[in-house]
PDB file of C-alpha atoms in Angstrom:
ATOM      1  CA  UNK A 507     -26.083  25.998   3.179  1.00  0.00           C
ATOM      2  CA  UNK A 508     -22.769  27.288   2.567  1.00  0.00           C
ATOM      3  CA  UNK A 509     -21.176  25.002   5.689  1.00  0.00           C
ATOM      4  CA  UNK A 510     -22.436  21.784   3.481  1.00  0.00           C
ATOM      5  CA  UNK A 511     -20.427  22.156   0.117  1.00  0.00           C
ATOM      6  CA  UNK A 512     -17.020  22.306   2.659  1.00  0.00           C
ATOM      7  CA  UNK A 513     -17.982  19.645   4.560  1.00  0.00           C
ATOM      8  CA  UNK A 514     -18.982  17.110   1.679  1.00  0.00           C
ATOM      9  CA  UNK A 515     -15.876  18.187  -0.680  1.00  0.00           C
ATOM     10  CA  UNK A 516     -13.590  17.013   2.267  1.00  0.00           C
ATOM     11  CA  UNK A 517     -15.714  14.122   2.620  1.00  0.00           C
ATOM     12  CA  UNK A 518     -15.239  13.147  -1.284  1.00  0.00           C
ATOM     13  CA  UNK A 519     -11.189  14.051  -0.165  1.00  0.00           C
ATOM     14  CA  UNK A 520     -11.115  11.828   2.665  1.00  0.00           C
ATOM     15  CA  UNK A 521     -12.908   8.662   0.663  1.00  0.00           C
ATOM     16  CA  UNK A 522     -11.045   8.856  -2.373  1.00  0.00           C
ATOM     17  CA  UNK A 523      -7.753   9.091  -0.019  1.00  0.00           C
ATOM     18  CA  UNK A 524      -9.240   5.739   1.580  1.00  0.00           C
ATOM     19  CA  UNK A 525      -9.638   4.335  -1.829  1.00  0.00           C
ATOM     20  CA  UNK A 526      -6.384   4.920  -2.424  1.00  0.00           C
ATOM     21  CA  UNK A 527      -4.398   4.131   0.350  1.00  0.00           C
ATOM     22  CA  UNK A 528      -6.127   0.879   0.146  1.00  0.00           C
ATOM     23  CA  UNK A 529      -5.289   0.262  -3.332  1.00  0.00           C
ATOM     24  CA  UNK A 530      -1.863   1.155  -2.235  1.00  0.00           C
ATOM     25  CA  UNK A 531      -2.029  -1.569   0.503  1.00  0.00           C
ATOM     26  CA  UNK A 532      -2.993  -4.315  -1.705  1.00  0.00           C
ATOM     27  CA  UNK A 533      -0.497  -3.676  -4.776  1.00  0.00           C
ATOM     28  CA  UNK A 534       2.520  -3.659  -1.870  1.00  0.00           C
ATOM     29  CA  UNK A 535       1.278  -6.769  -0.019  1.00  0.00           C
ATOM     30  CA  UNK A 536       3.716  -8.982  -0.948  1.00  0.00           C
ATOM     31  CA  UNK A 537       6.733  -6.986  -0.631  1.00  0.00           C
ATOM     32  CA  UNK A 538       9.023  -8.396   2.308  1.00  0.00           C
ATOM     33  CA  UNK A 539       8.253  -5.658   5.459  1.00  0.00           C
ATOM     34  CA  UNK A 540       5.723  -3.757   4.023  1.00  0.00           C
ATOM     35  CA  UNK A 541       3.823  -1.833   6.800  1.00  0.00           C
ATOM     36  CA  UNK A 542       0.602  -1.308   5.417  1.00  0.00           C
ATOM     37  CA  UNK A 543      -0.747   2.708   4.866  1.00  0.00           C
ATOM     38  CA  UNK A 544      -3.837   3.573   7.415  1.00  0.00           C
ATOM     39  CA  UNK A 545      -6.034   6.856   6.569  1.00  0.00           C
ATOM     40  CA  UNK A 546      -7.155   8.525   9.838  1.00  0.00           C
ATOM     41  CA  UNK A 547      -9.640  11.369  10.215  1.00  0.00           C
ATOM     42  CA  UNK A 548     -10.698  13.536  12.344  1.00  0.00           C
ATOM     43  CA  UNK A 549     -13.998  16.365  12.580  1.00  0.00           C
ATOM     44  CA  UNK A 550     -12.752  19.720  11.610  1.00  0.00           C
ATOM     45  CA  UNK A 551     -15.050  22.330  13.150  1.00  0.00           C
ATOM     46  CA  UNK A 552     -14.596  25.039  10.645  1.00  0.00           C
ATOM     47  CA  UNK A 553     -15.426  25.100   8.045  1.00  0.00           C
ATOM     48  CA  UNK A 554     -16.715  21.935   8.313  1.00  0.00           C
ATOM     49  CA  UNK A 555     -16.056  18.516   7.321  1.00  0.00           C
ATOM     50  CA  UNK A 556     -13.191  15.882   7.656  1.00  0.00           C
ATOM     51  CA  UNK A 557      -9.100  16.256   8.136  1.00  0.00           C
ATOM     52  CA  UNK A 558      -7.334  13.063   6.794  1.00  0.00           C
ATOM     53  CA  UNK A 559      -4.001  12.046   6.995  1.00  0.00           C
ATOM     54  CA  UNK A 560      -2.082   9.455   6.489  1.00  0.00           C
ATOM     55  CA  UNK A 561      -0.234   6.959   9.125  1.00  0.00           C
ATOM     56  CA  UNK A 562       1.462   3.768   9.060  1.00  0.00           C
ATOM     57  CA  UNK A 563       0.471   0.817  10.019  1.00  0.00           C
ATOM     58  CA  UNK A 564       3.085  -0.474  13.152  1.00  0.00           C
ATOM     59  CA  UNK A 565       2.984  -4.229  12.196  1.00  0.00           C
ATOM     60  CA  UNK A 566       3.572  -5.166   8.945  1.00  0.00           C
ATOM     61  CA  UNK A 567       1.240  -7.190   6.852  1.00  0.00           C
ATOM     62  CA  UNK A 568      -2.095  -6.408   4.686  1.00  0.00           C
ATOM     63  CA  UNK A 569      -5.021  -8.426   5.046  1.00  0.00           C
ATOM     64  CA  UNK A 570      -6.747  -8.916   2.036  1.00  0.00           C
ATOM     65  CA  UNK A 571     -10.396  -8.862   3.468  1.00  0.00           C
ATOM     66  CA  UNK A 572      -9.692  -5.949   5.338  1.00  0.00           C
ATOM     67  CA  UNK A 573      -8.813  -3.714   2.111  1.00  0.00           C
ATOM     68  CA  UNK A 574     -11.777  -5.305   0.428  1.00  0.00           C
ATOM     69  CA  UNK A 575     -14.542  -3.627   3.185  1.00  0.00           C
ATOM     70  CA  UNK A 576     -11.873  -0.735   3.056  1.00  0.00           C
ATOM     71  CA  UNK A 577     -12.173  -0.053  -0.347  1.00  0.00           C
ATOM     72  CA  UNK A 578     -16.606  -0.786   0.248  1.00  0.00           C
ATOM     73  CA  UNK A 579     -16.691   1.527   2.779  1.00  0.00           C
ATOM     74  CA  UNK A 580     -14.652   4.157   1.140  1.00  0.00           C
ATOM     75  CA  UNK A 581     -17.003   4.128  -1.628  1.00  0.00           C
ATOM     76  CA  UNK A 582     -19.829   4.313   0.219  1.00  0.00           C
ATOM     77  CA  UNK A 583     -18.849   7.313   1.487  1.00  0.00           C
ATOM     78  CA  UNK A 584     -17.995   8.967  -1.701  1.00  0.00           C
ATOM     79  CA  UNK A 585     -21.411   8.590  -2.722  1.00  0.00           C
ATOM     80  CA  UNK A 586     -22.776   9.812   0.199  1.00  0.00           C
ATOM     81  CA  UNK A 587     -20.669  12.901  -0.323  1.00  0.00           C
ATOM     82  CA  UNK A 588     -21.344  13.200  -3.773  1.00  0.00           C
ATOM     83  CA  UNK A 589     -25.026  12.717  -3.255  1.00  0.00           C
ATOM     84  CA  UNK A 590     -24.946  15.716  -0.796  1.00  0.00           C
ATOM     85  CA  UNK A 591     -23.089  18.121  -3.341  1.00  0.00           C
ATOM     86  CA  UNK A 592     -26.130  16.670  -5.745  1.00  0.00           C
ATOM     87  CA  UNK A 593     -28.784  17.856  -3.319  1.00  0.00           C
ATOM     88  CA  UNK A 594     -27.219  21.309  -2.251  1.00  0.00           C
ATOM     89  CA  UNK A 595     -26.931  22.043  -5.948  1.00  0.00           C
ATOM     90  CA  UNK A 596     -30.594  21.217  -6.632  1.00  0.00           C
ATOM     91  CA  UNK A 597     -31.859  23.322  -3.208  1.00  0.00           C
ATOM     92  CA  UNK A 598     -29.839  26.099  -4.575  1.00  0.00           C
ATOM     93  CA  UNK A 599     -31.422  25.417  -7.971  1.00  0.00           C
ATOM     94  CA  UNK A 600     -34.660  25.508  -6.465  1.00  0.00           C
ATOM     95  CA  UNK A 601     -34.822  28.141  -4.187  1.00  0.00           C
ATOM     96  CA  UNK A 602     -33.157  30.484  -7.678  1.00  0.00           C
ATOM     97  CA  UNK A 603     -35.777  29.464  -9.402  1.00  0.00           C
ATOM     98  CA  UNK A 604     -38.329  30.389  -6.717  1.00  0.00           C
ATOM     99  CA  UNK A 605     -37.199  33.572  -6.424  1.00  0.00           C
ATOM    100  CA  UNK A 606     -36.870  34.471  -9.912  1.00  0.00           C
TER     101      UNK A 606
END
């Protein structure tokens, strides 16, 4: 169990750097040249989990409905990472508890 908390704390990173390279993205798109920010991840085998960084976009230009999924994704995500640093807490609760 101790491979999951590594692997969901970089995947609550990695979302909330989505979230906010997106919000990013939309508060600069109308500023002349702007070359939008782009998040881009890649598996890290140990411990675990996600590396993000962040790129720029080569054209510049945001589209609007893009950032919006963006931004739905990216949350999605941070649940799902959040719910798995729920459940390890509760197995960990559980299996204390059964041993006690």
């Amino acid at each position: 169990m101790p491979s999951i908390l590594p692997a969901a704390a970089s995947g609550l990173q990695a979302a909330q750097l989505r979230l906010a390279s997106s919000a990013h993205n939309v508060a600069n798109m109308n500023t002349p040249g702007f070359h939008r920010q782009q998040v881009q991840q890649e598996a890290e085998p140990h411990p675990g989990g996600v590396r993000t960084q962040l790129a720029r976009a080569e054209q510049p230009g945001v589209a609007l409905e893009a950032e919006a999924v963006e931004q739905i994704a990216a949350t999605y995500a941070f649940k799902a990472s959040a719910l798995v640093l729920r459940t390890a807490a509760e197995m960990a609760g559980a299996l204390l508890d059964e041993r006690a």
